[in-house]
Amino acid sequence: MNEVKCECGHVNPHGTILCESCGRILDDKEKDKQLLDMRYEGSARRSQTYNKTIIDKIWNFFSSVKVGVWLIVLTLGASALGTILPQEMYIPPVMPASEYYEDQYGWVGKLYYELGLHNMYGSWWYLILIASIGVSLVICSLDRVVPLYRALKTQRVSRHEGYLKRQRLFGISDTADADMDLEKIKQKLKAKRYNIREENGNLLAEKGRFSRWGPYVNHVGLIIFLVGGMLRFVPGMYVDQILWVREGETKVIPGTDGQYYLTNNDFILEIYDKETDDEVFDAAIDRVGTVVKNYQTNATLYQKKGNTIPGEKPELEKIKDKEIRVNEPLKIDGFALYQVDYKRDELNKMLFRLENKQTKESYGNITIDLFDPQTEFDLGNGYYVEVMSYFPDFEFDGEGDPTTKSRIPNNPAFVFNMVTPENPDGEVSFVAIQQTIEPLGDNEYKMAFNGVETKDVSALTVRKDLTLWIISLGGAIFMIGVIQGAYWNHRRLWIRKMDGQIWTAGHTNKNWHGLKRELESVFDETGLPAPKDQLSEDKKE
Amino acid sequence: MAQLSSNLLYTAFVLYLVSIVFFSGAIKAKSADGTKIAPSRSAKIGILITIIGFIAQVGYFITRWIAAGHAPVSNLFEFTTFFGMALVGAFIVIYFIYQTPLLGLFTLPIAVLIIAYASMFPREISPLIPALQSDWLHIHVTTAALGQAVLSISFAAALIYLVKVIDQTKSDKKTFWLEVIMYTLISTLGFIIVSTAFSMANYESTFNYIDKNNAEDQIEFAMPAIVGPNEGELQSEGSFQPLIEMPAIINAKKLNTLIWSLGSGLLLYGLLRLIFRKRVSAMLQPLVKNISADLVDEISYRSVLIGFPIFTLGALIFAMIWAQIAWTRFWGWDPKEVWALITFLFYAAFLHLRLSKGWHGERSAWLAVIGFAIMMFNLIAVNLVIAGLHSYAGS
Ligand code: HEM
């Protein structure tokens, strides 16, 4: 490419504004300015140099900070829109979203739903916004970091006078004994941890250059973070399942390919108690009522031994016991099980008594396991009960016939056939909670309700997330980069002897006030004045 | 212990008020001949009292921690108070970097307002629900609040900048919006005064009403109901009868409080305008005459630079770590999470704009104001109105 050779002999890439080595102004437009634009050291950035092909145009679009800021602001605005009403995942599962929003929030809700804002963060356009930020991050960083690196690496100590006098901090002074003054300044600069380079009696003091890489480091962190977020969609990287398990029950942990099993030994729910807990909490408990103290599942984890064919009962090996609480998940092999929900006192067993209606005499008890009901009960002496039908979650359907809504025993009902010496063919009775129907006429016997046994059910979220380490890495790199760029500044001071005068110029990428104060103390008592701020003097009153 | 703790908080509050007086003395004492004069006696006393107040408040924090057995950042009162404390702490640090008593004159009243606002919420020590029982509670919340506090300093500095540079001889968009800021601050004061007054008078009126799920419920208003709940029936004798009834989806109690705050703010603001016969910002302008606009601009920018990493660490990174442990996922688009992201994005945009020309000084100051508004929105509206998983259940 047509490179630009500076008078100092350094060869610069096409498009360079300030010679990378001596700082001479190579672009005539820059000469009219009182102060130089020092942002990227006047280096040749691709985006400022080429604008012909479509690739150039795309590159230039995404490398512009203006575009970047627009993308950020659009994302910000969109994110805010999504919080006006709850997102679909947070609405109660009482009715479909298509009805819920209108029902709860009227026409506003309807509009919200129709615009798709109820599920906004997963929408294609929101993802495109985020992706554009990612693309922009890559391009804008590449566009700047390479030339900036070149320029900072190549910079020479002696800078061109046009460069020096167009720095924001600049001064010319006469001095009787330049060498002695310089020596003092050097000592003080060293004490302030400046790196000092000298060349032909000229001086460049520099510190904090590494902070210039901060933005690029943090952008790399962000990119890694975004990539991590995207990997979530790769099968196998991410598991999100829920496991409902009753007390006493052992279940396979979903997502683990049948490798792991979990037993719920006990589910515990504790609330704060004014008697036993610290009395400082009394006032709060009085005001709000019950406050939950603990949700806990005492679990035992098992691993399957050997291979089993489907259907065969696996042999299990105990791995460990663990009390799973909120904030204290059970971890195994990349999986974590979290306490997330529960159901108390779910019906588990129902107890009945075969009773003669007249004499109230009992002829035996039966216990029905609502999850695995036995169908025949021989009570001896010719007494016999058969469960003809079982409806775990009973209701009448449209035709008035009994059916079941689900397999969860929320409202169990039974059809019994009671065989007794008096009725060898049996009497049929339909028994539901608080309700008995004798469809074939009056019976002599009945199944009297004799109590229930209940159990708690605990819900655990099963989670595997193999993207976590990538996301953490991205986050860590981001933090390092931000801190690097925010808590350090890149400061430079040039001193050049010209025709018996001393020229001084200072530059920092941010925090000018700090640089000025530092230079004031460096030049104090040296006989030389510190460079003056060419920009702000006119603004002060 | 709990009693000692609240006494310490009270002490801190009073000391902050006293130091404001000294800082305002320091402004007048300062001569007009330039930037570099040693801080006057008054400023020295001011910062000393501020520091003592800060120590008292740290004492409050520690004693309350001991009394409760957990870090006192577990409900709105505690969080907001901590935020006020962090704001004072951040101010003290920035004061020693830049030596500007004027910053105290603007920051401390904001801190005092915030602490007073905090104490309008239920103040009992509350037990921790299971999700909050984690060391990440104090790690996450304190870092996030600290970040927000440092970012708020940029608001205080920006306010000084705007009061200084905006031309008060005209009346335009700028003077209007600056007055809106002043009015908002005054309304916060109004809220505090009105709430305190009605609570001292033990005002309470109970309504039976129909909530948005068509169920009957009862609600207590602590201020006379200008707007009443849906089909509300006043139960208390001699209470004020609502003028307007609200539909069920609007929380009439919160709206009523808002109306009282804005109304009393308007009254106070109107009084100030009547007495001084100029805009509130014009009234403040002489105070900021001697400070260099460049310097406050830099303080404002610097606070964003210092605060942004802290905020990111506390409100996003630590938050994500905790969410992964307590809620099984590090990110779930909960409103509070989203507003932390919005704050983050906003200040990222701020920093990028600052890199381009023309976004220094006044424009940057307006941005700092918007940033603060976003944080306050997150603190107040998101907690009280939107309320997702994070809700501290304040009312
Ligand atoms: C959410 C997304 C982003 C975040 C959090 C972020 C963060 C940052 C931070 C903290 C800085 C340092 C600022 C300073 O020290 O003053 C920075 C600098 C910068 N960012 Fe970003 N950034 C983001 C997106 C972008 C995008 C999309 C672009 C592309 C146009 C971009 C371009 C730049 C540039 C050009 C710099 C200055 C580099 C320099 O001074 O050498 N950033 N960014």
Coordinates of C-alpha atoms and ligand atoms in Angstrom, one line a residue, chain A residues 39-40 45 61-69 71-72 132-141 144-145 148 211-216 218-219 222 478 481-482 484-486 488 509-510, chain B residues 301 305 308 341 344-345 347-352 354-355, ligand 1:
Chain A
R39 CA -7.3 9.8 21.0
Y40 CA -5.6 7.1 19.1
R45 CA -7.2 3.2 11.7
F61 CA -20.4 1.1 10.6
F62 CA -19.6 -1.3 13.4
S63 CA -16.3 0.4 14.4
S64 CA -18.0 3.7 15.1
V65 CA -18.4 4.5 18.8
K66 CA -21.5 6.5 17.9
V67 CA -23.1 3.3 16.5
G68 CA -21.9 1.4 19.6
V69 CA -23.5 3.9 21.9
L71 CA -26.7 -0.1 20.2
I72 CA -26.2 0.2 23.9
S132 CA -24.8 -6.5 17.2
I133 CA -23.1 -5.2 20.3
G134 CA -20.9 -8.3 20.2
V135 CA -20.0 -7.7 16.6
S136 CA -19.4 -4.0 17.2
L137 CA -17.2 -4.9 20.2
V138 CA -14.9 -7.1 18.1
I139 CA -14.6 -4.7 15.1
C140 CA -14.2 -1.5 17.1
S141 CA -11.5 -3.1 19.2
R144 CA -8.2 0.6 17.3
V145 CA -5.9 -1.7 19.2
L148 CA -2.6 2.1 18.9
S211 CA -4.0 1.3 31.3
R212 CA -4.5 2.0 27.6
W213 CA -5.2 -1.7 27.0
G214 CA -7.9 -1.7 29.7
P215 CA -10.8 -1.1 27.2
Y216 CA -9.6 -3.8 24.9
N218 CA -12.6 -5.6 29.0
H219 CA -14.1 -5.9 25.6
L222 CA -17.4 -9.2 27.3
F478 CA -14.0 -7.8 32.0
G481 CA -9.9 -4.6 32.0
V482 CA -12.3 -2.1 33.5
Q484 CA -7.1 -1.4 34.5
G485 CA -8.7 1.4 32.4
A486 CA -10.4 3.2 35.2
W488 CA -4.9 4.0 36.1
N509 CA -5.9 10.0 28.4
K510 CA -8.1 11.1 31.3
Chain B
Y301 CA -16.5 12.0 35.5
L305 CA -14.9 6.0 36.5
F308 CA -18.5 1.9 37.5
L341 CA -28.2 -4.1 33.8
F344 CA -24.7 -0.7 33.9
L345 CA -25.4 -0.1 30.2
Y347 CA -22.9 4.3 32.5
A348 CA -21.1 2.3 29.8
A349 CA -22.8 4.6 27.3
F350 CA -21.8 7.6 29.5
L351 CA -18.1 6.5 29.4
H352 CA -18.1 5.9 25.7
R354 CA -17.2 10.9 27.2
L355 CA -14.6 9.7 24.8
Ligands
HEM1 C1 -22.1 -3.3 26.9 C2 -21.1 -3.1 26.2 C3 -19.9 -2.4 26.4 C4 -19.2 -2.1 27.6 C5 -19.7 -2.5 29.0 C6 -18.0 -1.4 27.3 C7 -17.1 -1.0 28.3 C8 -16.1 -0.1 28.0 C9 -15.3 0.5 29.0 C10 -15.5 0.4 30.5 C11 -14.4 1.3 28.4 C12 -13.4 2.2 29.0 C13 -13.9 3.5 29.1 C14 -13.0 4.4 29.8 O1 -12.0 4.0 30.4 O2 -13.3 5.6 29.8 C15 -14.6 1.2 27.0 C16 -13.9 1.8 26.0 C17 -14.2 1.8 24.7 N1 -15.2 1.1 24.1 FE1 -16.5 -0.1 25.0 N2 -17.9 -1.2 26.0 C18 -19.1 -1.8 25.4 C19 -19.4 -1.8 24.1 C20 -18.7 -1.1 23.1 C21 -19.0 -1.1 21.8 C22 -20.3 -1.8 21.2 C23 -18.1 -0.4 21.1 C24 -18.1 -0.1 19.6 C25 -18.3 0.9 19.0 C26 -17.1 0.1 22.1 C27 -16.0 0.9 21.8 C28 -15.2 1.4 22.8 C29 -14.1 2.2 22.5 C30 -13.7 2.7 21.1 C31 -13.4 2.5 23.7 C32 -12.3 3.4 24.0 C33 -11.0 2.7 23.7 C34 -9.8 3.6 24.0 O3 -10.0 4.6 24.6 O4 -8.8 3.3 23.5 N3 -17.5 -0.4 23.3 N4 -15.7 0.3 26.8

